[in-house]
Tab-separated table of C-alpha atoms in Angstrom:
chain	number	residue	atom	x	y	z
A	1217	MET	CA	42.101	14.299	-42.433
A	1218	ASP	CA	39.224	15.760	-40.435
A	1219	CYS	CA	36.883	18.594	-41.368
A	1220	ASP	CA	39.287	21.233	-39.999
A	1221	GLY	CA	42.146	19.919	-42.111
A	1222	LEU	CA	43.844	18.433	-39.049
A	1223	ARG	CA	45.305	14.947	-38.930
A	1224	ILE	CA	43.120	12.517	-36.991
A	1225	SER	CA	44.804	11.224	-33.857
A	1226	ALA	CA	43.599	8.356	-31.665
A	1227	ARG	CA	44.323	10.561	-28.662
A	1228	ARG	CA	41.556	12.899	-29.701
A	1229	LEU	CA	38.719	10.470	-29.253
A	1230	PRO	CA	39.344	7.974	-26.445
A	1231	GLY	CA	38.151	4.496	-27.322
A	1232	ALA	CA	37.470	5.192	-30.994
A	1233	ASP	CA	38.805	2.714	-33.528
A	1234	LEU	CA	40.013	5.376	-35.919
A	1235	GLU	CA	41.968	2.872	-37.988
A	1236	ASN	CA	38.686	1.363	-39.187
A	1237	VAL	CA	36.452	4.410	-39.628
A	1238	GLU	CA	34.057	3.798	-42.483
A	1239	VAL	CA	33.771	7.009	-44.533
A	1240	THR	CA	30.587	6.950	-46.595
A	1241	ASP	CA	29.209	9.619	-48.891
A	1242	ASP	CA	26.873	10.636	-46.097
A	1243	ASN	CA	29.330	11.124	-43.255
A	1244	GLU	CA	31.741	12.753	-45.703
A	1245	ALA	CA	29.007	15.331	-46.257
A	1246	LEU	CA	28.520	15.535	-42.502
A	1247	LEU	CA	32.228	16.335	-42.056
A	1248	LEU	CA	31.787	19.391	-44.279
A	1249	ASP	CA	28.412	20.542	-42.952
A	1250	SER	CA	28.686	23.625	-40.733
A	1251	ARG	CA	24.922	24.191	-40.402
A	1252	CYS	CA	24.408	21.947	-37.382
A	1253	ILE	CA	22.347	22.667	-34.275
A	1254	ALA	CA	22.098	20.754	-31.005
A	1255	LEU	CA	18.828	20.402	-29.088
A	1256	ASP	CA	17.989	19.560	-25.494
A	1257	CYS	CA	14.757	19.852	-23.514
A	1258	GLU	CA	13.918	19.667	-19.823
A	1259	MET	CA	10.709	17.949	-18.792
A	1260	VAL	CA	8.418	17.289	-15.854
A	1261	TRP	CA	6.051	14.359	-15.344
A	1262	ALA	CA	2.359	15.155	-15.484
A	1263	ASN	CA	-1.116	14.053	-16.482
A	1264	LYS	CA	-4.047	15.904	-17.964
A	1265	GLN	CA	-6.746	16.492	-15.420
A	1266	PRO	CA	-8.969	14.768	-14.794
A	1267	ALA	CA	-9.086	12.185	-17.595
A	1268	GLU	CA	-5.509	10.879	-17.666
A	1269	THR	CA	-4.043	8.526	-15.103
A	1270	THR	CA	-0.860	7.629	-17.010
A	1271	LEU	CA	2.079	9.947	-16.395
A	1272	ARG	CA	3.703	11.510	-19.435
A	1273	PRO	CA	6.601	13.946	-19.903
A	1274	VAL	CA	5.781	17.603	-20.525
A	1275	VAL	CA	8.401	20.040	-21.819
A	1276	VAL	CA	9.273	23.041	-19.612
A	1277	SER	CA	12.431	24.412	-21.281
A	1278	ILE	CA	14.330	24.222	-24.561
A	1279	GLY	CA	17.966	24.867	-25.467
A	1280	VAL	CA	19.453	25.126	-28.960
A	1281	VAL	CA	23.188	25.638	-29.631
A	1282	ASP	CA	25.076	26.047	-32.925
A	1283	THR	CA	28.451	24.658	-33.995
A	1284	GLU	CA	30.221	27.719	-32.543
A	1285	LEU	CA	28.692	26.784	-29.148
A	1286	GLU	CA	26.560	29.914	-29.165
A	1287	ASN	CA	23.095	29.752	-27.603
A	1288	LEU	CA	20.544	30.293	-30.362
A	1289	LEU	CA	17.616	29.691	-28.021
A	1290	TYR	CA	17.124	29.106	-24.329
A	1291	ALA	CA	13.601	29.579	-23.046
A	1292	ARG	CA	11.098	28.387	-20.512
A	1293	ILE	CA	8.004	26.808	-22.040
A	1294	ALA	CA	4.724	27.340	-20.210
A	1295	VAL	CA	2.768	24.259	-19.157
A	1296	PRO	CA	-0.922	24.411	-20.195
A	1297	PRO	CA	-3.356	25.041	-17.314
A	1298	ASP	CA	-5.155	21.701	-17.802
A	1299	VAL	CA	-1.967	19.747	-16.998
A	1300	ASP	CA	-1.420	18.462	-13.469
A	1301	ILE	CA	2.297	18.345	-12.544
A	1302	VAL	CA	3.070	15.176	-10.576
A	1303	ASP	CA	6.881	15.070	-10.447
A	1304	ASP	CA	9.079	18.107	-11.110
A	1305	SER	CA	12.028	17.084	-8.915
A	1306	PHE	CA	14.603	16.718	-11.698
A	1307	ALA	CA	13.728	20.040	-13.338
A	1308	ARG	CA	13.939	21.805	-9.972
A	1309	THR	CA	17.100	20.215	-8.598
A	1310	SER	CA	19.212	19.370	-11.654
A	1311	ALA	CA	18.029	22.013	-14.113
A	1312	ASN	CA	17.634	24.697	-11.414
A	1313	LEU	CA	14.248	25.815	-12.719
A	1314	HIS	CA	11.901	27.758	-10.451
A	1315	PRO	CA	8.752	25.635	-10.000
A	1316	ASP	CA	6.332	28.147	-11.511
A	1317	TRP	CA	5.408	26.088	-14.547
A	1318	THR	CA	3.112	28.766	-15.976
A	1319	LYS	CA	6.193	30.835	-16.883
A	1320	GLY	CA	7.540	30.866	-20.414
A	1321	ILE	CA	6.664	31.054	-24.075
A	1322	PRO	CA	3.732	29.052	-25.459
A	1323	HIS	CA	4.436	25.521	-26.640
A	1324	THR	CA	3.413	26.394	-30.209
A	1325	THR	CA	5.888	29.302	-30.268
A	1326	ALA	CA	8.739	27.010	-29.221
A	1327	GLN	CA	7.699	24.525	-31.899
A	1328	VAL	CA	7.621	27.157	-34.659
A	1329	LEU	CA	10.954	28.662	-33.584
A	1330	PHE	CA	12.668	25.283	-33.537
A	1331	ARG	CA	11.248	24.204	-36.906
A	1332	THR	CA	12.565	27.459	-38.409
A	1333	MET	CA	16.028	26.698	-37.008
A	1334	VAL	CA	15.852	23.127	-38.308
A	1335	GLN	CA	14.933	24.404	-41.776
A	1336	ARG	CA	18.082	26.543	-41.835
A	1337	ALA	CA	20.268	23.774	-40.430
A	1338	GLY	CA	21.643	20.783	-42.266
A	1339	THR	CA	21.801	18.532	-39.204
A	1340	VAL	CA	20.072	18.255	-35.812
A	1341	VAL	CA	22.240	16.809	-33.038
A	1342	GLY	CA	21.244	15.529	-29.600
A	1343	TRP	CA	21.161	12.699	-27.095
A	1344	GLN	CA	18.195	10.295	-27.237
A	1345	LEU	CA	16.446	12.890	-29.341
A	1346	ASP	CA	13.199	10.996	-29.830
A	1347	GLY	CA	12.055	12.025	-26.334
A	1348	ASP	CA	12.890	15.705	-26.888
A	1349	LEU	CA	11.161	15.798	-30.264
A	1350	GLU	CA	8.107	13.976	-28.904
A	1351	VAL	CA	7.462	16.535	-26.150
A	1352	LEU	CA	8.005	19.432	-28.581
A	1353	GLY	CA	5.218	18.033	-30.750
A	1354	PHE	CA	7.303	16.524	-33.567
A	1355	GLU	CA	5.707	13.093	-33.216
A	1356	VAL	CA	6.451	11.989	-36.795
A	1357	ALA	CA	10.158	12.799	-36.411
A	1358	ALA	CA	10.270	11.065	-33.012
A	1359	ALA	CA	8.633	7.929	-34.444
A	1360	ALA	CA	11.091	7.932	-37.358
A	1361	LEU	CA	14.043	8.044	-34.944
A	1362	ARG	CA	12.629	5.174	-32.884
A	1363	ALA	CA	12.301	3.202	-36.127
A	1364	GLY	CA	15.999	3.790	-36.838
A	1365	ARG	CA	15.746	6.534	-39.437
A	1366	ARG	CA	18.486	9.204	-39.364
A	1367	LEU	CA	18.409	10.735	-42.874
A	1368	SER	CA	15.629	12.956	-44.251
A	1369	VAL	CA	13.743	12.969	-40.950
A	1370	ASP	CA	10.404	14.755	-41.406
A	1371	PHE	CA	9.838	17.750	-39.102
A	1372	GLY	CA	6.622	18.806	-40.820
A	1373	GLY	CA	5.966	21.832	-42.996
A	1374	GLY	CA	8.105	20.363	-45.761
A	1375	VAL	CA	11.228	20.350	-43.555
A	1376	SER	CA	13.380	17.191	-43.631
A	1377	VAL	CA	16.974	17.018	-42.351
A	1378	ARG	CA	19.635	14.616	-41.115
A	1379	VAL	CA	19.636	13.738	-37.408
A	1380	VAL	CA	22.678	12.605	-35.423
A	1381	ASP	CA	21.672	10.918	-32.173
A	1382	LEU	CA	24.952	10.669	-30.283
A	1383	SER	CA	23.590	7.893	-28.066
A	1384	ASP	CA	23.791	5.661	-31.176
A	1385	HIS	CA	27.560	6.031	-31.251
A	1386	PHE	CA	28.797	6.494	-27.674
A	1387	ARG	CA	28.275	3.217	-25.807
A	1388	SER	CA	29.948	1.213	-23.065
A	1389	LEU	CA	32.533	-1.485	-23.829
A	1390	HIS	CA	29.680	-4.030	-23.770
A	1391	ASN	CA	27.534	-1.831	-26.052
A	1392	SER	CA	25.188	-0.673	-23.286
A	1393	LYS	CA	23.593	2.751	-23.432
A	1394	CYS	CA	24.894	5.471	-21.150
A	1395	GLN	CA	24.030	9.022	-20.172
A	1396	LEU	CA	25.196	12.177	-21.924
A	1397	SER	CA	27.169	13.293	-18.865
A	1398	GLU	CA	28.935	9.903	-18.683
A	1399	ALA	CA	29.968	10.028	-22.340
A	1400	TYR	CA	31.136	13.620	-21.972
A	1401	ARG	CA	33.178	12.785	-18.880
A	1402	ALA	CA	34.797	9.792	-20.589
A	1403	VAL	CA	35.753	11.757	-23.709
A	1404	PHE	CA	36.729	15.034	-22.033
A	1405	GLU	CA	38.387	13.477	-18.999
A	1406	ASP	CA	40.810	16.396	-18.697
A	1407	ARG	CA	37.988	18.931	-18.193
A	1408	PRO	CA	37.162	20.275	-14.702
A	1409	ALA	CA	34.388	18.347	-12.953
A	1410	GLN	CA	31.910	21.248	-13.145
A	1411	HIS	CA	31.713	20.730	-16.927
A	1412	TRP	CA	30.575	17.120	-16.608
A	1413	GLY	CA	27.109	17.247	-15.129
A	1414	ALA	CA	23.794	18.360	-16.493
A	1415	HIS	CA	22.690	21.900	-15.683
A	1416	HIS	CA	19.832	23.112	-17.891
A	1417	ALA	CA	18.620	22.680	-21.467
A	1418	ALA	CA	21.081	25.130	-23.051
A	1419	ALA	CA	24.033	23.715	-21.089
A	1420	ASP	CA	23.140	20.158	-22.079
A	1421	ALA	CA	22.717	21.204	-25.714
A	1422	ARG	CA	26.239	22.633	-25.489
A	1423	LEU	CA	27.554	19.321	-24.088
A	1424	CYS	CA	25.961	17.572	-27.072
A	1425	MET	CA	27.556	19.971	-29.535
A	1426	GLU	CA	30.997	19.662	-27.935
A	1427	LEU	CA	30.711	15.880	-28.072
A	1428	PHE	CA	29.492	16.049	-31.672
A	1429	ARG	CA	32.399	18.266	-32.732
A	1430	ARG	CA	34.909	15.881	-31.159
A	1431	TRP	CA	33.158	12.899	-32.788
A	1432	ARG	CA	33.166	14.627	-36.165
A	1433	ARG	CA	36.852	15.537	-35.887
A	1434	GLY	CA	37.461	11.838	-35.277
A	1435	GLY	CA	35.890	10.965	-38.635
A	1436	CYS	CA	32.309	10.198	-37.481
A	1437	PRO	CA	33.070	6.631	-36.302
A	1438	ARG	CA	30.116	4.274	-36.145
A	1439	SER	CA	30.970	3.240	-32.582
A	1440	VAL	CA	32.935	4.873	-29.770
A	1441	PRO	CA	33.373	2.324	-26.940
A	1442	LEU	CA	33.708	3.985	-23.522
A	1443	ASN	CA	35.276	2.388	-20.461
A	1444	LEU	CA	32.374	2.862	-18.027
A	1445	LYS	CA	31.665	1.100	-14.742
A	1446	PHE	CA	28.988	0.728	-12.112
A	1447	TYR	CA	30.233	0.977	-8.522
A	1448	VAL	CA	27.957	-1.433	-6.687
A	1449	VAL	CA	26.833	-1.808	-3.068
A	1450	ASN	CA	24.952	-5.104	-2.647
A	1451	VAL	CA	23.382	-5.547	0.813
A	1452	HIS	CA	22.000	-8.929	1.835
A	1453	GLY	CA	21.376	-10.954	4.968
A	1454	LEU	CA	19.503	-7.947	6.296
A	1455	ARG	CA	18.477	-8.489	9.898
A	1456	ARG	CA	16.212	-6.615	12.255
A	1457	GLY	CA	17.802	-3.850	14.253
A	1458	GLY	CA	15.610	-4.529	17.262
A	1459	ALA	CA	12.735	-6.630	18.500
A	1460	HIS	CA	10.156	-4.732	16.458
A	1461	GLN	CA	12.292	-3.282	13.688
A	1462	GLU	CA	11.353	-4.808	10.362
A	1463	ARG	CA	13.564	-5.119	7.314
A	1464	HIS	CA	12.215	-1.984	5.641
A	1465	GLN	CA	12.852	0.053	8.797
A	1466	THR	CA	16.487	-1.024	8.860
A	1467	LEU	CA	16.750	-0.138	5.182
A	1468	PHE	CA	15.220	3.281	5.715
A	1469	GLU	CA	17.189	4.117	8.853
A	1470	TYR	CA	20.655	3.146	7.633
A	1471	LEU	CA	20.844	2.326	3.934
A	1472	ARG	CA	18.660	4.608	1.846
A	1473	PRO	CA	20.770	6.995	-0.290
A	1474	GLU	CA	20.208	10.686	0.330
A	1475	ARG	CA	19.851	11.310	-3.403
A	1476	GLY	CA	17.710	8.965	-5.466
A	1477	ASN	CA	18.476	10.665	-8.788
A	1478	ARG	CA	18.950	8.001	-11.497
A	1479	GLY	CA	21.749	10.133	-12.867
A	1480	VAL	CA	23.665	9.299	-9.675
A	1481	VAL	CA	22.496	5.842	-8.574
A	1482	LEU	CA	20.211	3.005	-9.680
A	1483	GLU	CA	18.340	1.179	-6.918
A	1484	GLN	CA	17.133	-2.438	-6.991
A	1485	ASP	CA	15.424	-4.388	-4.203
A	1486	ASP	CA	14.150	-7.925	-4.786
A	1487	GLY	CA	13.381	-8.595	-1.114
A	1488	ARG	CA	16.639	-10.473	-0.561
A	1489	ASN	CA	19.252	-8.138	-2.020
A	1490	PHE	CA	19.209	-4.357	-1.767
A	1491	LYS	CA	21.500	-3.194	-4.560
A	1492	LEU	CA	22.762	0.290	-5.383
A	1493	LYS	CA	24.666	0.903	-8.626
A	1494	PHE	CA	26.525	4.215	-8.533
A	1495	ARG	CA	27.766	5.822	-11.729
A	1496	GLU	CA	30.789	7.393	-10.017
A	1497	GLU	CA	33.187	5.950	-7.460
A	1498	ASN	CA	33.228	9.126	-5.362
A	1499	GLU	CA	29.423	9.005	-5.039
A	1500	ARG	CA	29.650	5.464	-3.637
A	1501	ALA	CA	32.427	6.507	-1.234
A	1502	ALA	CA	30.300	9.421	0.000
A	1503	TYR	CA	27.331	7.070	0.471
A	1504	MET	CA	29.378	4.631	2.567
A	1505	CYS	CA	30.513	7.517	4.793
A	1506	ILE	CA	26.858	8.436	5.334
A	1507	VAL	CA	25.956	4.818	6.204
A	1508	ARG	CA	28.804	4.609	8.701
A	1509	ARG	CA	27.772	7.919	10.293
A	1510	ARG	CA	24.131	6.807	10.603
A	1511	MET	CA	25.190	3.562	12.254
A	1512	GLN	CA	27.531	5.299	14.678
A	1513	ALA	CA	24.685	7.620	15.705
A	1514	ALA	CA	22.662	4.491	16.596
A	1515	HIS	CA	25.648	2.888	18.371
A	1516	GLU	CA	26.055	0.299	15.626
A	1517	ASP	CA	29.393	-0.621	14.041
A	1518	LEU	CA	29.822	-1.166	10.299
A	1519	GLY	CA	33.209	-2.758	10.851
A	1520	PRO	CA	36.284	-2.767	8.593
A	1521	SER	CA	36.342	-3.585	4.896
A	1522	LEU	CA	37.593	-7.101	4.150
A	1523	PRO	CA	38.714	-8.659	0.860
A	1524	ALA	CA	35.926	-10.551	-0.869
A	1525	GLN	CA	36.214	-13.293	-3.432
A	1526	GLU	CA	35.617	-11.887	-6.886
A	1527	SER	CA	33.172	-13.674	-9.151
A	1528	GLY	CA	34.280	-15.560	-12.224
A	1529	SER	CA	32.815	-12.834	-14.403
A	1530	GLU	CA	35.321	-10.646	-16.216
A	1531	LYS	CA	32.998	-7.728	-15.539
A	1532	VAL	CA	33.287	-7.851	-11.714
A	1533	THR	CA	36.439	-6.505	-10.026
A	1534	ALA	CA	37.704	-4.776	-6.864
A	1535	ALA	CA	35.455	-6.681	-4.438
A	1536	VAL	CA	35.384	-6.008	-0.683
A	1537	ARG	CA	32.790	-6.774	1.983
A	1538	TYR	CA	31.484	-5.380	5.245
A	1539	SER	CA	29.827	-7.675	7.761
A	1540	CYS	CA	28.047	-6.274	10.803
A	1541	ARG	CA	25.243	-7.199	13.175
A	1542	LEU	CA	22.544	-5.836	10.855
A	1543	PHE	CA	23.644	-6.887	7.375
A	1544	THR	CA	26.430	-7.942	5.025
A	1545	ALA	CA	27.436	-5.611	2.206
A	1546	HIS	CA	29.549	-6.468	-0.822
A	1547	LEU	CA	31.170	-3.635	-2.770
A	1548	TYR	CA	32.487	-4.257	-6.262
A	1549	GLU	CA	32.867	-2.749	-9.716
A	1550	ILE	CA	31.130	-3.883	-12.897
A	1551	THR	CA	32.455	-3.037	-16.343
A	1552	ARG	CA	29.455	-1.988	-18.376
């Protein structure tokens, strides 16, 4: 039985081995604990002027949600004046934050407010929480999480609570880490697409809490394997487009994705293979349409897709190839 008195069903938590859930004294207590909060932070990359040269994350917003999915806190956090913002693209485009980083409550206020909420809560929930806690100034708690500690995590001021980092439990079939949005999409596959992606700190904290509630109703399983894939475009044999057009020019003109967000696509280039690993099949399909349109504008022809021999790896499936005057591209799927 789960914490709501409902019978656990394998349909509730896709991929969870609910027949072999290990119920310990601790996760039995977790099943009954209603004083849980979820945390998420948005960050920008910066350095302190003029001494620092190494980029570090700086927090610009915080979201805290309770088990009833109510926002307890959503606030901008002002960046100190001695901090030089180097990269704010994710916070602007994905979190929709206006790039005036002097707006918001002081960092110390956010820290005090969150510690007060932690003191009243029995459990703090999140996704890769060590990074969020680090930028909020809870370095001891962040270090404890990186060392593998999850019980009695020290938040300072005599406050110690349990932490549930959902990224410990939601992994790919091959036990690789994934993103919060990917885990949410895999578990809540019947939800409309607008629920899947990241929006801002409060919205992401809500995603964490929804995922936590589903995980807890499933009996707090140690591992929830998710059927995730990368949708790959591997370009090789890249040739010059003209007498003076070098490899990088051909790459830039035809093959660069319009969005380089790591939440959408991972890019690798070793000088021989230019590889893009998309997290969603529709993103790869949209990219290939863009490539074809760019080539048509330059009077080049991508050609039809042809069956390609799949590798011996069980991970690689659904292989096709394109071969044109400028390059050869193999498209395939990898089970993660």
